[in-house]
Amino acid sequence: MEQPIIQISHLGKEFQTTEGKVRALGDINLEICQGEIFGIIGLSGAGKSTLVRCINFLEVPTEGEVLFEGRSLGKMSPQELRSTRQSMGMIFQQFNLLAQRSVLRNVCFPLELVKTPKAESRARAMELLKTVGLEDKAAAYPAQLSGGQKQRVAIARALATNPKVILCDEATSALDPNTTKSILGLLKEINRNLGVTVIVITHEMAVIEAICDRVAIIDQSHIAEVGKVSEIFSEPKSKIGRQLILGDAARQVKFGNSRQIRIIFDGRESTEPVISNMVLACKTAVNIMYAQTRDVGGIAMGQMIVQLPDDEAEANRALHYLETVKIPYEEVSEHDI
Amino acid sequence: MTFDAATIQMLKTGIWETFYMVFLSSLFAYVIGLPLGIVLVTTDNDGIHPMPVLQKVLGTVINLLRSVPFLILLFIVLPLSKMVIGTRIGSPAMVIPLTIAAGPYVARVVESSLREIDGGVIEAAKSMGASDWQIIWKVLLPECRPSLLVGGALAVTTILSYSAMAGFVGGGGVGAIAINYGYYRYEAGLMWVSVVLLVVMVQIIQEAGMRMSRKGDKRIR
């Protein structure tokens, strides 16, 4: 479990454009463990798509190294690199299926590349279509499928060569919420049943919370923070982390100039009516601006944005109360919004 | 104008010569143009195997050849036909200038078809460990098949119209009949018959290309 399958060290990527050099990534250091679901989240333009392409060398980094099972991709011959890529499946936002091939032949495609006998690859493809629940669509063409079905075919195709890692580049961003849920469920199932390490690139915190064990937050070409999803959820250290976790909450209407805090419930105190007790104990009123419960790695975690009383003394009393009952909170400042 | 047996026989021969010229020069034009079109796309800066210098040189040569008017190219190339085939008149002699004129055209037609492919699909193939050759044979060409067939109809009809011009230099074919009878002898009737024959041929080629393209295209539900 703790064995790193992919190590990224001091990785950097610069693009040469007509307006000079553009730095897409700088000094990225990450270790991705065997069997985990690792998330990489960032806003668009943060460099996450470039990062995932550096992992299988679709983009060749300009600095640093990528090690797959201890071997540096940069030192491999083109043939070695291609066979390493067969150990890393990849799925895409736009699915990228071959439009002129049937579903079955799409799944056979990676096997065809390694010259697997036809009968054998067909049998394997049917087995995979069963795994993703599309065995009845084997003869259909991609144009006849819905988005979710296309992504299932893409997942089956990515699994064909028995990869150790699957890279998901915004794999659910083109799908509706229900389909997203089922695709994420499928990825989790594959991770659990086949032991495939999954790397998920996304701009949606909900995706990270739903399936990831650990997450790296990437901002302006650099890693802002890395850690367990539950830890980052309850205690984001970086500004971008706070923004991503606050999500909608940060965009709530703000009344007056009084201070706002974000209270985090990590499932342990769920039986205790914290806010009511605080109001009773401090004899002061607070305004609940936003509240939400999420399932983070199987634990129900909640967050609430509370507006403190205008009076400084009353506000401090409320904060002091939270400290004594050991409820984590943090002040939400203007720059988070 | 009378349609006696001799006239009909002449028209039959003309149709056969046109078919002969168009078929062979289309074939050779694709033998040359298809690989060139593939090279133009794959060696481009955003292609699967960037070779910018080769791409630029090749593009320039193709543009040069394409900018020579066909009638002039005919005169320039016919001595070559004499050397290779032994004669500068008749349909076989025309195949060489037609091929030289159409090859670069076909390369551009193929290029524009291949550029229609979605870059994501190529990226997906790369991510699965496909080599450049595998991408060309298993992704680029099959995925662009419908567009290549439409381009094929375009190229063959262009070669047909070139072949009609070959009539001016003794190339035979339906075009030669139109020129010899209609232009030199003022026999408008026979000229119009030839023109109609050419129009029908263009229609057949165009329709066949479009049908094949549509029939094989799996993007249509």
Coordinates of C-alpha atoms in Angstrom, one line a residue:
Chain A
M1 CA 0.0 0.0 0.0
E2 CA 2.7 2.4 0.9
Q3 CA 5.0 1.5 -2.0
P4 CA 5.3 4.5 -4.4
I5 CA 4.5 3.4 -7.9
I6 CA 5.0 6.9 -9.4
Q7 CA 7.6 9.4 -8.1
I8 CA 7.7 12.8 -9.5
S9 CA 10.7 14.9 -8.5
H10 CA 11.5 18.5 -9.3
L11 CA 9.4 18.3 -12.4
G12 CA 9.0 21.4 -14.5
K13 CA 7.6 22.2 -17.9
E14 CA 8.0 25.2 -20.0
F15 CA 6.3 25.8 -23.3
Q16 CA 7.9 27.8 -26.1
T17 CA 5.3 30.1 -27.5
T18 CA 5.5 33.0 -29.9
E19 CA 5.4 35.4 -26.9
G20 CA 8.3 33.7 -25.3
K21 CA 8.5 31.0 -22.7
V22 CA 5.5 30.1 -20.6
R23 CA 6.0 28.1 -17.4
A24 CA 3.2 25.5 -17.0
L25 CA 4.7 23.6 -14.1
G26 CA 7.5 24.3 -11.6
D27 CA 9.2 22.1 -9.0
I28 CA 6.5 19.5 -8.7
N29 CA 7.3 16.8 -6.2
L30 CA 4.8 14.0 -5.6
E31 CA 4.8 10.3 -4.6
I32 CA 1.8 8.3 -5.6
C33 CA 1.4 5.0 -3.8
Q34 CA 0.5 1.6 -5.1
G35 CA -3.2 1.0 -4.9
E36 CA -4.4 4.5 -3.8
I37 CA -6.8 6.9 -5.5
F38 CA -4.8 10.1 -5.8
G39 CA -6.5 13.4 -6.7
I40 CA -4.9 16.4 -8.4
I41 CA -7.2 19.4 -8.2
G42 CA -6.7 22.9 -9.4
L43 CA -8.5 25.7 -11.2
S44 CA -8.4 25.7 -15.0
G45 CA -5.0 26.9 -16.2
A46 CA -3.3 25.7 -13.0
G47 CA -1.3 23.2 -15.0
K48 CA -3.0 20.0 -13.9
S49 CA -3.6 18.6 -17.4
T50 CA 0.0 19.2 -18.3
L51 CA 1.0 17.4 -15.1
V52 CA -1.0 14.3 -15.9
R53 CA 0.5 14.3 -19.4
C54 CA 4.0 14.5 -17.9
I55 CA 3.2 11.3 -15.9
N56 CA 3.0 9.2 -19.1
F57 CA 5.3 11.5 -21.1
L58 CA 2.7 12.7 -23.6
E59 CA 4.3 15.9 -22.6
V60 CA 8.0 15.6 -22.0
P61 CA 9.0 17.6 -18.9
T62 CA 11.7 20.2 -19.4
E63 CA 13.1 19.7 -15.9
G64 CA 13.1 16.9 -13.3
E65 CA 12.1 13.3 -13.4
V66 CA 9.2 10.9 -13.5
L67 CA 9.8 7.5 -12.1
F68 CA 7.4 4.6 -12.8
E69 CA 8.2 1.7 -10.5
G70 CA 11.6 3.2 -9.9
R71 CA 12.5 3.6 -13.5
S72 CA 12.9 7.0 -15.1
L73 CA 10.7 7.6 -18.1
G74 CA 13.1 10.2 -19.4
K75 CA 15.9 7.6 -19.7
M76 CA 13.8 5.1 -21.6
S77 CA 14.1 4.3 -25.3
P78 CA 11.0 5.0 -27.4
Q79 CA 10.1 1.3 -27.3
E80 CA 10.4 1.1 -23.6
L81 CA 8.4 4.2 -23.2
R82 CA 5.6 2.8 -25.3
S83 CA 5.5 -0.4 -23.3
T84 CA 5.5 1.6 -20.1
R85 CA 2.5 3.5 -21.4
Q86 CA 0.7 0.2 -21.8
S87 CA 1.0 -0.2 -18.0
M88 CA -0.7 3.2 -17.6
G89 CA -4.2 3.5 -19.0
M90 CA -5.7 6.9 -19.6
I91 CA -9.2 8.3 -19.9
F92 CA -10.2 11.7 -21.1
Q93 CA -12.9 14.4 -20.7
Q94 CA -13.9 14.0 -24.3
F95 CA -13.6 10.2 -24.2
N96 CA -11.5 10.1 -27.4
L97 CA -13.0 6.9 -28.8
L98 CA -12.4 5.8 -32.4
A99 CA -15.6 6.9 -34.1
Q100 CA -15.2 4.4 -37.0
R101 CA -14.7 1.4 -34.8
S102 CA -17.4 -0.5 -32.9
V103 CA -17.4 -0.6 -29.1
L104 CA -15.8 -4.0 -29.1
R105 CA -13.1 -3.0 -31.6
N106 CA -12.4 0.1 -29.5
V107 CA -11.7 -2.0 -26.5
C108 CA -9.6 -4.4 -28.6
F109 CA -7.5 -1.4 -29.9
P110 CA -4.8 -1.4 -27.3
L111 CA -4.5 -5.2 -27.5
E112 CA -4.2 -4.9 -31.3
L113 CA -1.3 -2.6 -30.7
V114 CA 0.6 -5.3 -28.9
K115 CA -0.4 -7.9 -31.5
T116 CA -2.6 -10.0 -29.3
P117 CA -4.3 -12.8 -31.3
K118 CA -7.8 -11.7 -32.4
A119 CA -9.8 -14.3 -30.6
E120 CA -8.0 -13.7 -27.4
S121 CA -8.4 -9.9 -27.5
R122 CA -12.1 -10.2 -28.4
A123 CA -12.7 -12.5 -25.4
R124 CA -10.8 -10.1 -23.1
A125 CA -12.7 -7.1 -24.5
M126 CA -16.1 -8.8 -23.9
E127 CA -15.0 -9.6 -20.4
L128 CA -14.1 -5.9 -19.8
L129 CA -17.4 -4.7 -21.4
K130 CA -19.1 -6.9 -18.8
T131 CA -17.0 -5.3 -16.0
V132 CA -18.3 -1.8 -17.1
G133 CA -21.8 -3.1 -17.8
L134 CA -21.9 -2.6 -21.5
E135 CA -21.7 -6.1 -22.9
D136 CA -24.9 -5.6 -24.9
K137 CA -23.4 -2.6 -26.7
A138 CA -20.4 -4.5 -28.2
A139 CA -21.6 -4.1 -31.7
A140 CA -22.7 -0.4 -31.4
Y141 CA -20.6 2.5 -32.5
P142 CA -19.6 5.4 -30.3
A143 CA -22.0 7.8 -32.0
Q144 CA -24.9 5.6 -30.7
L145 CA -23.8 5.9 -27.0
S146 CA -24.5 8.4 -24.3
G147 CA -21.7 10.3 -22.6
G148 CA -21.6 8.0 -19.6
Q149 CA -21.6 4.9 -21.9
K150 CA -18.7 6.4 -23.9
Q151 CA -16.7 6.9 -20.8
R152 CA -17.4 3.3 -19.7
V153 CA -16.1 2.1 -23.0
A154 CA -13.0 4.3 -22.6
I155 CA -12.5 2.8 -19.1
A156 CA -12.8 -0.7 -20.5
R157 CA -10.3 0.2 -23.2
A158 CA -7.9 1.7 -20.7
L159 CA -8.1 -1.5 -18.7
A160 CA -7.5 -3.8 -21.7
T161 CA -3.7 -4.1 -21.2
N162 CA -4.0 -4.8 -17.5
P163 CA -2.5 -1.4 -16.5
K164 CA -1.2 -0.7 -13.0
V165 CA -2.2 2.9 -13.1
I166 CA -5.2 4.7 -14.7
L167 CA -4.9 8.4 -15.4
C168 CA -8.2 10.3 -15.5
D169 CA -8.0 13.7 -17.1
E170 CA -11.2 15.5 -16.1
A171 CA -13.0 12.2 -16.8
T172 CA -16.3 13.3 -15.4
S173 CA -16.3 17.0 -16.4
A174 CA -18.4 16.5 -19.5
L175 CA -21.0 14.3 -17.6
D176 CA -24.1 15.1 -15.7
P177 CA -24.1 14.7 -11.9
N178 CA -25.8 11.2 -11.8
T179 CA -23.5 9.8 -14.6
T180 CA -20.5 11.4 -12.8
K181 CA -21.5 9.5 -9.7
S182 CA -21.8 6.2 -11.5
I183 CA -18.5 6.7 -13.3
L184 CA -16.7 7.6 -10.0
G185 CA -18.3 4.5 -8.5
L186 CA -16.9 2.4 -11.3
L187 CA -13.4 3.8 -10.9
K188 CA -13.6 3.1 -7.2
E189 CA -14.7 -0.5 -7.8
I190 CA -11.9 -1.0 -10.3
N191 CA -9.4 0.4 -7.8
R192 CA -10.7 -1.9 -5.1
N193 CA -11.3 -5.1 -7.1
L194 CA -8.3 -4.9 -9.5
G195 CA -5.9 -3.0 -7.3
V196 CA -5.3 -0.4 -10.0
T197 CA -3.8 2.8 -8.8
V198 CA -6.0 5.7 -10.0
I199 CA -4.9 9.3 -10.6
V200 CA -7.8 11.7 -10.9
I201 CA -7.4 15.2 -12.4
T202 CA -10.3 17.5 -11.7
H203 CA -11.4 21.0 -10.9
E204 CA -14.3 19.7 -8.8
M205 CA -13.8 19.2 -5.1
A206 CA -16.8 16.9 -5.1
V207 CA -14.9 14.4 -7.2
I208 CA -12.0 14.4 -4.9
E209 CA -14.2 14.0 -1.8
A210 CA -16.1 11.2 -3.4
I211 CA -13.3 8.8 -4.3
C212 CA -9.8 10.1 -3.4
D213 CA -7.6 8.9 -0.6
R214 CA -5.1 11.7 -1.0
V215 CA -5.0 14.9 -2.9
A216 CA -2.6 17.4 -4.2
I217 CA -3.8 21.0 -4.8
I218 CA -2.1 22.7 -7.7
D219 CA -2.1 26.4 -8.1
Q220 CA -0.2 28.6 -10.5
S221 CA 2.0 25.8 -11.7
H222 CA 3.0 24.7 -8.3
I223 CA 1.8 22.2 -5.7
A224 CA 0.1 24.3 -3.0
E225 CA -0.4 21.4 -0.6
V226 CA -0.7 17.6 -0.5
G227 CA -2.3 15.3 2.1
K228 CA -5.2 13.1 3.0
V229 CA -8.5 14.4 1.7
S230 CA -10.0 14.4 5.2
E231 CA -7.1 16.3 6.6
I232 CA -7.2 18.9 3.9
F233 CA -10.9 19.2 4.2
S234 CA -10.8 20.0 7.9
E235 CA -7.7 22.0 7.8
P236 CA -6.7 23.5 4.5
K237 CA -3.4 25.3 4.8
S238 CA -3.2 27.1 1.5
K239 CA -5.4 29.8 0.3
I240 CA -6.3 27.9 -2.9
G241 CA -7.2 24.9 -0.7
R242 CA -9.6 27.0 1.4
Q243 CA -11.1 28.4 -1.8
L244 CA -11.7 25.0 -3.3
I245 CA -13.1 23.5 -0.1
L246 CA -15.3 26.5 0.6
G247 CA -16.6 26.2 -2.9
D248 CA -20.2 27.5 -3.0
A249 CA -20.0 28.6 0.6
A250 CA -17.5 31.3 -0.3
R251 CA -19.9 32.8 -2.8
Q252 CA -22.7 33.2 -0.2
V253 CA -24.0 36.7 0.4
K254 CA -22.2 38.5 3.1
F255 CA -24.2 40.8 5.4
G256 CA -22.6 43.7 7.2
N257 CA -18.9 43.8 8.2
S258 CA -18.9 41.3 11.0
R259 CA -16.5 38.3 11.1
Q260 CA -17.4 34.9 9.6
I261 CA -16.0 31.6 10.7
R262 CA -16.0 28.2 9.1
I263 CA -16.8 25.4 11.5
I264 CA -15.7 21.9 10.6
F265 CA -17.5 18.8 11.8
D266 CA -15.5 15.6 11.2
G267 CA -18.2 13.2 12.2
R268 CA -17.1 12.6 15.8
E269 CA -19.3 15.3 17.4
S270 CA -22.3 14.7 15.2
T271 CA -24.5 13.8 18.0
E272 CA -23.8 17.1 19.9
P273 CA -25.9 20.1 19.0
V274 CA -22.8 22.4 18.8
I275 CA -24.4 25.6 17.6
S276 CA -27.4 25.5 19.9
N277 CA -25.1 24.8 22.9
M278 CA -22.9 27.7 21.8
V279 CA -25.8 30.1 21.6
L280 CA -27.1 29.0 25.0
A281 CA -23.7 29.1 26.7
C282 CA -22.6 32.4 25.3
K283 CA -26.0 34.1 25.3
T284 CA -25.4 35.5 21.9
A285 CA -26.9 35.0 18.5
V286 CA -25.1 33.8 15.4
N287 CA -26.2 33.8 11.9
I288 CA -25.8 30.6 9.9
M289 CA -24.8 31.5 6.4
Y290 CA -24.2 28.2 4.9
A291 CA -24.1 24.5 6.0
Q292 CA -23.3 21.4 4.1
T293 CA -22.5 17.7 4.8
R294 CA -20.3 15.7 2.5
D295 CA -19.1 12.2 2.4
V296 CA -15.3 12.4 2.5
G297 CA -13.6 9.0 2.3
G298 CA -16.6 7.3 3.9
I299 CA -16.8 9.8 6.8
A300 CA -19.7 12.3 7.0
M301 CA -18.0 15.6 7.2
G302 CA -19.8 18.9 7.6
Q303 CA -18.9 22.5 7.2
M304 CA -20.8 25.6 8.3
I305 CA -20.3 29.2 7.7
V306 CA -21.4 31.3 10.7
Q307 CA -21.5 35.0 11.0
L308 CA -20.4 36.2 14.5
P309 CA -22.1 38.9 16.4
D310 CA -21.0 42.5 15.7
D311 CA -19.9 43.0 19.2
E312 CA -16.2 42.1 19.6
A313 CA -16.6 40.7 23.1
E314 CA -19.5 38.5 22.2
A315 CA -17.7 37.2 19.1
N316 CA -14.7 36.3 21.1
R317 CA -16.8 34.5 23.6
A318 CA -18.4 32.4 20.9
L319 CA -14.9 31.5 19.5
H320 CA -13.7 30.7 23.0
Y321 CA -16.6 28.3 23.4
L322 CA -15.7 26.5 20.3
E323 CA -12.1 26.1 21.5
T324 CA -13.2 24.7 24.8
V325 CA -15.4 22.1 23.2
K326 CA -12.6 21.3 20.7
I327 CA -14.5 22.1 17.5
P328 CA -12.2 23.1 14.7
Y329 CA -13.0 26.4 13.1
E330 CA -11.2 29.0 11.1
E331 CA -11.9 32.6 10.3
V332 CA -13.1 33.2 6.7
S333 CA -11.4 36.3 5.6
E334 CA -12.3 38.5 2.7
H335 CA -9.5 37.1 0.5
D336 CA -11.0 33.6 0.5
I337 CA -14.1 34.9 -1.2
Chain B
M1 CA -24.1 15.6 -87.6
T2 CA -25.0 12.0 -88.0
F3 CA -24.5 9.3 -85.5
D4 CA -23.3 6.6 -87.8
A5 CA -21.4 3.5 -86.7
A6 CA -18.1 5.3 -87.1
T7 CA -19.0 8.2 -84.9
I8 CA -20.4 5.9 -82.2
Q9 CA -17.2 3.8 -82.4
M10 CA -15.1 7.0 -82.0
L11 CA -17.1 8.0 -79.0
K12 CA -16.7 4.5 -77.5
T13 CA -12.9 4.7 -78.0
G14 CA -12.9 8.2 -76.5
I15 CA -14.7 7.0 -73.4
W16 CA -12.3 4.1 -73.0
E17 CA -9.3 6.4 -73.4
T18 CA -10.6 8.8 -70.9
F19 CA -11.3 6.0 -68.5
Y20 CA -7.8 4.6 -69.1
M21 CA -6.1 8.0 -68.5
V22 CA -8.2 8.9 -65.5
F23 CA -8.0 5.5 -63.8
L24 CA -4.2 5.1 -64.2
S25 CA -3.3 8.7 -63.4
S26 CA -5.6 8.7 -60.4
L27 CA -4.0 5.5 -59.2
F28 CA -0.5 6.8 -59.6
A29 CA -1.5 10.2 -58.2
Y30 CA -2.6 8.5 -55.0
V31 CA 0.5 6.3 -54.9
I32 CA 2.4 9.5 -54.8
G33 CA -0.1 11.9 -53.1
L34 CA -1.3 9.7 -50.2
P35 CA 2.1 9.2 -48.6
L36 CA 3.0 12.9 -49.2
G37 CA -0.3 14.0 -47.6
I38 CA 0.5 11.7 -44.6
V39 CA 4.0 13.2 -44.4
L40 CA 2.6 16.8 -44.6
V41 CA 0.4 16.1 -41.6
T42 CA 2.6 14.0 -39.4
T43 CA 5.7 16.1 -39.8
D44 CA 4.0 19.4 -39.0
N45 CA 4.8 21.1 -35.8
D46 CA 1.8 19.7 -34.0
G47 CA 2.0 16.4 -35.8
I48 CA 3.0 13.0 -34.4
H49 CA 6.5 13.3 -35.7
P50 CA 7.5 16.9 -36.1
M51 CA 10.1 17.6 -38.8
P52 CA 9.5 21.3 -39.6
V53 CA 12.2 21.6 -42.2
L54 CA 11.1 18.6 -44.2
Q55 CA 7.5 19.8 -43.9
K56 CA 8.3 23.3 -45.2
V57 CA 10.4 22.0 -48.1
L58 CA 7.8 19.5 -49.1
G59 CA 5.0 22.1 -48.8
T60 CA 7.0 24.5 -51.0
V61 CA 7.7 21.9 -53.7
I62 CA 4.0 20.9 -53.8
N63 CA 3.0 24.5 -54.1
L64 CA 5.5 25.0 -56.9
L65 CA 4.1 22.1 -58.9
R66 CA 0.6 23.1 -58.3
S67 CA 1.2 26.7 -59.5
V68 CA 2.2 25.5 -63.0
P69 CA -0.9 25.6 -65.3
F70 CA -1.7 22.1 -66.5
L71 CA -1.5 22.9 -70.2
I72 CA 2.0 24.3 -69.7
L73 CA 3.0 21.4 -67.5
L74 CA 1.9 19.1 -70.3
F75 CA 4.3 20.7 -72.7
I76 CA 7.1 20.6 -70.2
V77 CA 6.5 17.0 -69.2
L78 CA 5.7 15.4 -72.6
P79 CA 9.4 14.9 -73.5
L80 CA 9.6 12.8 -70.3
S81 CA 6.7 10.7 -71.7
K82 CA 8.7 10.2 -74.9
M83 CA 11.6 9.0 -72.8
V84 CA 9.7 6.7 -70.6
I85 CA 6.9 5.4 -72.8
G86 CA 8.4 6.1 -76.2
T87 CA 5.7 8.4 -77.5
R88 CA 4.4 11.9 -76.7
I89 CA 0.9 11.3 -78.1
G90 CA -1.9 9.0 -77.2
S91 CA -3.5 8.3 -73.9
P92 CA -0.6 6.3 -72.3
A93 CA 1.7 9.3 -72.8
M94 CA -0.7 11.5 -70.9
V95 CA -0.6 9.4 -67.8
I96 CA 2.8 10.8 -66.8
P97 CA 1.9 14.6 -67.0
L98 CA -1.5 13.8 -65.4
T99 CA 0.2 12.0 -62.5
I100 CA 2.7 14.8 -62.0
A101 CA -0.1 17.4 -62.0
A102 CA -2.5 15.4 -59.8
G103 CA 0.0 14.0 -57.3
P104 CA 0.6 17.3 -55.5
Y105 CA -3.1 18.1 -55.7
V106 CA -4.0 14.7 -54.1
A107 CA -1.3 15.3 -51.4
R108 CA -3.2 18.6 -50.4
V109 CA -6.6 16.9 -50.6
V110 CA -5.3 14.0 -48.4
E111 CA -3.7 16.5 -46.0
S112 CA -6.9 18.5 -45.5
S113 CA -8.8 15.2 -44.8
L114 CA -6.3 14.0 -42.3
R115 CA -6.3 17.4 -40.5
E116 CA -9.9 16.9 -39.7
I117 CA -9.1 14.2 -37.1
D118 CA -9.6 15.2 -33.4
G119 CA -6.2 15.5 -31.7
G120 CA -7.6 13.9 -28.6
V121 CA -8.0 10.6 -30.5
I122 CA -4.3 10.6 -31.5
E123 CA -3.4 11.5 -27.9
A124 CA -5.4 8.5 -26.7
A125 CA -3.6 6.2 -29.1
K126 CA -0.3 7.5 -27.9
S127 CA -1.3 7.0 -24.3
M128 CA -1.9 3.4 -25.2
G129 CA 1.6 3.0 -26.5
A130 CA 0.9 3.2 -30.2
S131 CA 3.9 3.8 -32.5
D132 CA 3.8 6.5 -35.2
W133 CA 3.1 3.8 -37.8
Q134 CA 0.3 2.3 -35.8
I135 CA -1.2 5.8 -35.4
I136 CA -1.1 6.3 -39.2
W137 CA -2.5 2.9 -40.1
K138 CA -4.9 2.2 -37.3
V139 CA -6.1 5.7 -36.3
L140 CA -5.4 8.4 -38.9
L141 CA -6.4 6.6 -42.1
P142 CA -9.4 4.6 -40.8
E143 CA -10.8 7.5 -38.9
C144 CA -10.5 9.8 -41.9
R145 CA -11.8 7.3 -44.3
P146 CA -15.1 9.1 -45.1
S147 CA -13.4 12.3 -45.7
L148 CA -10.7 10.6 -47.8
L149 CA -13.3 9.1 -50.0
V150 CA -15.0 12.5 -50.5
G151 CA -11.6 13.9 -51.3
G152 CA -11.0 11.0 -53.7
A153 CA -14.1 12.0 -55.7
L154 CA -12.8 15.6 -55.8
A155 CA -9.4 14.5 -57.0
V156 CA -10.7 12.1 -59.7
T157 CA -13.1 14.7 -61.1
T158 CA -10.2 17.1 -61.3
I159 CA -8.0 14.6 -63.1
L160 CA -10.9 14.0 -65.5
S161 CA -11.1 17.7 -66.3
Y162 CA -7.3 17.7 -66.8
S163 CA -7.6 14.7 -69.1
A164 CA -9.9 16.6 -71.3
M165 CA -7.2 19.2 -71.8
A166 CA -4.9 16.5 -72.9
G167 CA -6.9 16.5 -76.1
F168 CA -5.1 19.6 -77.2
V169 CA -1.8 17.7 -77.4
G170 CA -3.1 14.6 -79.0
G171 CA -3.9 12.8 -75.8
G172 CA -7.1 11.2 -77.0
G173 CA -10.2 10.7 -74.9
V174 CA -13.6 12.4 -74.9
G175 CA -11.9 15.8 -74.4
A176 CA -10.0 15.3 -77.7
I177 CA -13.3 14.7 -79.5
A178 CA -14.8 17.9 -78.1
I179 CA -11.7 19.8 -79.1
N180 CA -11.2 18.3 -82.5
Y181 CA -14.8 18.3 -83.7
G182 CA -16.2 21.1 -81.8
Y183 CA -13.4 23.6 -81.7
Y184 CA -11.5 22.8 -84.9
R185 CA -14.4 21.7 -87.2
Y186 CA -17.2 23.7 -85.7
E187 CA -19.3 20.6 -85.2
A188 CA -21.2 21.8 -82.3
G189 CA -23.4 18.7 -82.0
L190 CA -20.6 16.3 -81.4
M191 CA -18.9 18.8 -79.0
W192 CA -22.1 18.9 -76.9
V193 CA -22.3 15.2 -76.9
S194 CA -18.8 15.0 -75.6
V195 CA -19.5 17.6 -73.0
V196 CA -22.5 15.8 -71.8
L197 CA -20.5 12.6 -71.6
L198 CA -17.9 14.4 -69.4
V199 CA -20.7 15.8 -67.2
V200 CA -22.2 12.3 -66.8
M201 CA -18.8 10.9 -65.8
V202 CA -18.3 13.7 -63.2
Q203 CA -21.7 13.0 -61.8
I204 CA -21.0 9.3 -61.5
I205 CA -17.7 9.7 -59.9
Q206 CA -19.0 12.3 -57.4
E207 CA -22.0 10.3 -56.5
A208 CA -20.0 7.1 -56.1
G209 CA -17.5 8.9 -53.8
M210 CA -20.2 10.5 -51.6
R211 CA -22.2 7.2 -51.3
M212 CA -19.1 5.2 -50.3
S213 CA -18.2 7.9 -47.8
R214 CA -21.6 8.0 -46.2
K215 CA -22.1 4.2 -46.3
G216 CA -18.9 3.6 -44.4
D217 CA -19.2 6.5 -41.9
K218 CA -20.0 5.2 -38.4
R219 CA -20.5 8.6 -37.0
I220 CA -24.0 8.7 -38.4
R221 CA -26.5 7.1 -36.1

